[in-house]
Amino acid sequence: MDGARGAGRALAALLLAASVLSAALLAPGGSPEHGAEAAPPRADLDKKRHVELKMDQALLLIHNELHGTNLTVYWNSERCYHCSFQVLVNVSWSGKPGKPSIAAVAVSTQHGSILQLNDTVEEKEVCRLEYKFGEFGNYSLLVKHVHNGVNEIACDVVVNKNPIDSNLPVCVAFLIGVAIIIAVSFLRFLLSLDDFHNWISKAINSRETDRLINSELGSPSRADSLGGDTQPGGWCPPASPPRLRCVDTFRGIALILMVFVNYGGGKYWYFKHSSWNGLTVADLVFPWFVFIMGSSIFLSMTSILQRGCSKLKLMGKIGWRSFLLICIGMFIVNPNYCLGPLSWDKVRIPGVLQRLGVTYFVVAVLELIFAKPVPESCASERSCFSLRDIIFSWPQWLFILMLESIWLGLTFFLPVPGCPTGYLGPGGIGDLGKYPNCTGGAAGYIDRLLLGDDHIYQHPSSAVLYHTEVAYDPEGILGTINSIVMAFLGVQAGKILLYYKDQTKDILIRFTAWCCFLGLISIALTKISENEGFIPINKNLWSISYVTTLSSFAFFILLILYPIVDVKGLWTGTPFFYPGMNSILVYVGHEVFENYFPFQWKLGDNQSHKEHLTQNIVASALWVLIAYILYKKKVFWKI
Ligand SMILES: *[C@@H]1O[C@H](CO)[C@@H](O)[C@H](O)[C@H]1NC(C)=O
Ligand SMILES: *[C@@H]1O[C@H](CO)[C@@H](O)[C@H](O)[C@H]1NC(C)=O
Ligand SMILES: *[C@@H]1O[C@H](CO)[C@@H](O)[C@H](O)[C@H]1NC(C)=O
Ligand SMILES: *[C@@H]1O[C@H](CO)[C@@H](O)[C@H](O)[C@H]1NC(C)=O
Ligand SMILES: *[C@@H]1O[C@H](CO)[C@@H](O)[C@H](O)[C@H]1NC(C)=O
């Protein structure tokens, strides 16, 4: 035990040391000029040369050297799909030849910009250019006549001051991470030199004693969490649980990534949710969590039923847990400690845990109703079908296909007043501003109709780029159907792990097959394009292509983790294993204590990615550490 525990402690200490070290390394030398206060709105900056730059912005000075022409400059982001142009600034003619008039504006540097310069009066195009500005750069756009035979107008971008490299802190953090992994591996190698066999046998022994498999949400003891209060010798005798560490490790990875992106992800756009279509790191984590919940539902339920618990009692337990999840979720999504008491009229109803609760309920009940005993391993028998994991659960598959038809039917055929039927777009200025209030099409309409505008999420991720003004909830009612489908694909992964127990090759073949099959569906649905596919990948809608893509990735991750963690034991899943074992506690804890020190502190420069990144990494590492300590103390939050 000592070797494993020592390694664990050393690792935890290293993690903390690394956090502190990276905090020190990344901390600013001095406070740069660009302050924390909000910059004035872009439109009012005409003629004013002094612009407060915020994070992910560059300064653009537009020089109008055209004689007698007033310019209107329009702006659009390259990532904003089919968006109408927004007025950036008007640059009037200075009135004096030879003296250009200059307007200063802040432009976004997250994605490429499209600038369109029109003659204000005649509304005719002067020029149009695409440019990717860099963070905190200083650029000039020179608009002038060039006299090379024909009288043409040239628009040239000149760099006055080079931008900073925004991604440098991410690279540094990544390198520190790699260095820690190498250091820990080396440390463990040193530890193992003396009494290698001794240590290994102890490590394996400690793995036996850990109660590794857990309930659906990551609590370690299935007997306590689902089977009711077990008395020794009662009618749910504890059985030795199947040891599937990869499931907990995967859950932990998804959870810690979720903590990191929820805390801000260094305010990088790729650690935030997509504006509308597309996939960022932040969009990965929730579906993975749902997927792994599905796998755990199957693993724990099978074991509980094998122990002869009554289905009715289990049903009651499932209902109660779902209810608790929904209640905790309602509590978490309605914080009011800073904003004053929340009115009952503004209570948000949907949310992450609410959706998990509903998904859990549907999938667990579905599996309970049609539960069949898992056939004994039949590697040598010819009588076993190679598709028994699928064929044995045809009623579940039928139900899931029915649900998916409902999603497709409602999404594409439900008439929404004032909007085109089957609309999947973000509304706002998207689709050239034709359907500003149609955000999310049928999904948004159903939520607004059934729950009301005030009871859903008010700041959808599309608000920034697409300027949507209506409320839209990414955890809405219609999307829940697809999260049930996602969880069911996770159940399928659980079935593969259990039906083909001890047949590593069979398991890996099936993971590969599912990964490819779901990947091909995604390719067909999206035409490998962000916006042009039949059904684009979309986190806000939880579109079916989002589910197939993310479950394809999930099967891929299991394909990697299962042999490494469970078969060969090359990696114990540390440190992700610990939060994976206590996921409800870490999830609720990170949400509730988000604004507490030391998960958040006052930054020297509020507009610096590196400070945000340091803070968010430290906070995520702290949750890993907390999970580790609680694991050692055998404290688990079970509901
Ligand atoms: C720019 O000029 C147009 C036309 O004169 C006017 O409608 C618009 O409000 C002006 N915009 C700004 C930002 O000054
Ligand atoms: C350009 O704008 C200025 C001030 O905004 C105005 O006085 C002038 O008449 C405009 N010139 C033309 C050619 O439209
Ligand atoms: C600019 O002028 C072009 C050509 O006249 C016109 O088609 C376009 O709509 C104008 N752009 C904006 C944003 O008004
Ligand atoms: C940007 O560059 C221009 C031209 O070199 C200079 O006049 C201006 O002061 C610079 N602005 C800032 C905020 O650095
Ligand atoms: C969209 O909603 C806003 C606010 O509810 C309203 O003012 C506007 O007229 C609506 N637009 C359309 C095109 O219906």
mmCIF file of N, CA, C and O and ligand atoms in Angstrom, residues 46-47 68-71 90-93 119-121, ligand 2:
data_model
loop_
_atom_site.group_PDB
_atom_site.id
_atom_site.type_symbol
_atom_site.label_atom_id
_atom_site.label_comp_id
_atom_site.label_asym_id
_atom_site.label_seq_id
_atom_site.Cartn_x
_atom_site.Cartn_y
_atom_site.Cartn_z
ATOM 1 N N ASP A 46 -15.421 57.417 -33.359
ATOM 2 C CA ASP A 46 -15.022 58.222 -34.499
ATOM 3 C C ASP A 46 -14.168 59.402 -34.048
ATOM 4 O O ASP A 46 -14.527 60.109 -33.128
ATOM 5 N N LYS A 47 -13.017 59.559 -34.672
ATOM 6 C CA LYS A 47 -12.116 60.676 -34.421
ATOM 7 C C LYS A 47 -11.336 60.539 -33.127
ATOM 8 O O LYS A 47 -10.312 61.159 -32.963
ATOM 9 N N GLY A 68 -12.992 63.942 -50.921
ATOM 10 C CA GLY A 68 -14.428 64.178 -51.015
ATOM 11 C C GLY A 68 -15.305 62.960 -50.800
ATOM 12 O O GLY A 68 -16.455 62.953 -51.223
ATOM 13 N N THR A 69 -14.794 61.945 -50.167
ATOM 14 C CA THR A 69 -15.621 60.751 -49.954
ATOM 15 C C THR A 69 -15.707 60.442 -48.461
ATOM 16 O O THR A 69 -14.690 60.379 -47.774
ATOM 17 N N ASN A 70 -16.928 60.287 -47.977
ATOM 18 C CA ASN A 70 -17.089 59.816 -46.604
ATOM 19 C C ASN A 70 -17.231 58.300 -46.642
ATOM 20 O O ASN A 70 -17.971 57.756 -47.458
ATOM 21 N N LEU A 71 -16.547 57.625 -45.735
ATOM 22 C CA LEU A 71 -16.551 56.161 -45.740
ATOM 23 C C LEU A 71 -17.371 55.611 -44.578
ATOM 24 O O LEU A 71 -17.340 56.146 -43.468
ATOM 25 N N ASN A 90 -17.904 55.375 -39.017
ATOM 26 C CA ASN A 90 -17.942 56.264 -40.188
ATOM 27 C C ASN A 90 -16.661 57.092 -40.195
ATOM 28 O O ASN A 90 -16.291 57.645 -39.170
ATOM 29 N N VAL A 91 -15.996 57.172 -41.327
ATOM 30 C CA VAL A 91 -14.807 58.031 -41.424
ATOM 31 C C VAL A 91 -15.098 59.082 -42.484
ATOM 32 O O VAL A 91 -15.092 58.784 -43.679
ATOM 33 N N SER A 92 -15.374 60.283 -42.028
ATOM 34 C CA SER A 92 -15.714 61.336 -42.990
ATOM 35 C C SER A 92 -14.428 61.898 -43.611
ATOM 36 O O SER A 92 -13.330 61.700 -43.101
ATOM 37 N N TRP A 93 -14.596 62.598 -44.693
ATOM 38 C CA TRP A 93 -13.452 63.226 -45.349
ATOM 39 C C TRP A 93 -13.009 64.418 -44.520
ATOM 40 O O TRP A 93 -13.832 65.176 -44.006
ATOM 41 N N ASP A 119 -18.943 53.752 -49.681
ATOM 42 C CA ASP A 119 -19.181 55.190 -49.725
ATOM 43 C C ASP A 119 -20.463 55.464 -48.946
ATOM 44 O O ASP A 119 -21.510 54.903 -49.238
ATOM 45 N N THR A 120 -20.369 56.319 -47.922
ATOM 46 C CA THR A 120 -21.523 56.526 -47.051
ATOM 47 C C THR A 120 -22.730 57.036 -47.826
ATOM 48 O O THR A 120 -23.855 56.583 -47.622
ATOM 49 N N VAL A 121 -22.493 57.969 -48.725
ATOM 50 C CA VAL A 121 -23.612 58.625 -49.396
ATOM 51 C C VAL A 121 -24.158 57.747 -50.515
ATOM 52 O O VAL A 121 -25.356 57.448 -50.562
HETATM 53 C C1 LIG B 2 -19.002 63.910 -44.948
HETATM 54 O O1 LIG B 2 -19.323 64.036 -43.558
HETATM 55 C C2 LIG B 2 -19.192 65.361 -43.061
HETATM 56 C C3 LIG B 2 -19.350 65.349 -41.550
HETATM 57 O O2 LIG B 2 -19.819 64.110 -41.106
HETATM 58 C C4 LIG B 2 -20.217 66.239 -43.728
HETATM 59 O O3 LIG B 2 -20.077 67.549 -43.243
HETATM 60 C C5 LIG B 2 -19.947 66.221 -45.234
HETATM 61 O O4 LIG B 2 -20.945 66.934 -45.880
HETATM 62 C C6 LIG B 2 -19.933 64.798 -45.762
HETATM 63 N N1 LIG B 2 -19.460 64.831 -47.118
HETATM 64 C C7 LIG B 2 -20.009 64.153 -48.128
HETATM 65 C C8 LIG B 2 -19.376 64.246 -49.462
HETATM 66 O O5 LIG B 2 -20.983 63.456 -47.957
#
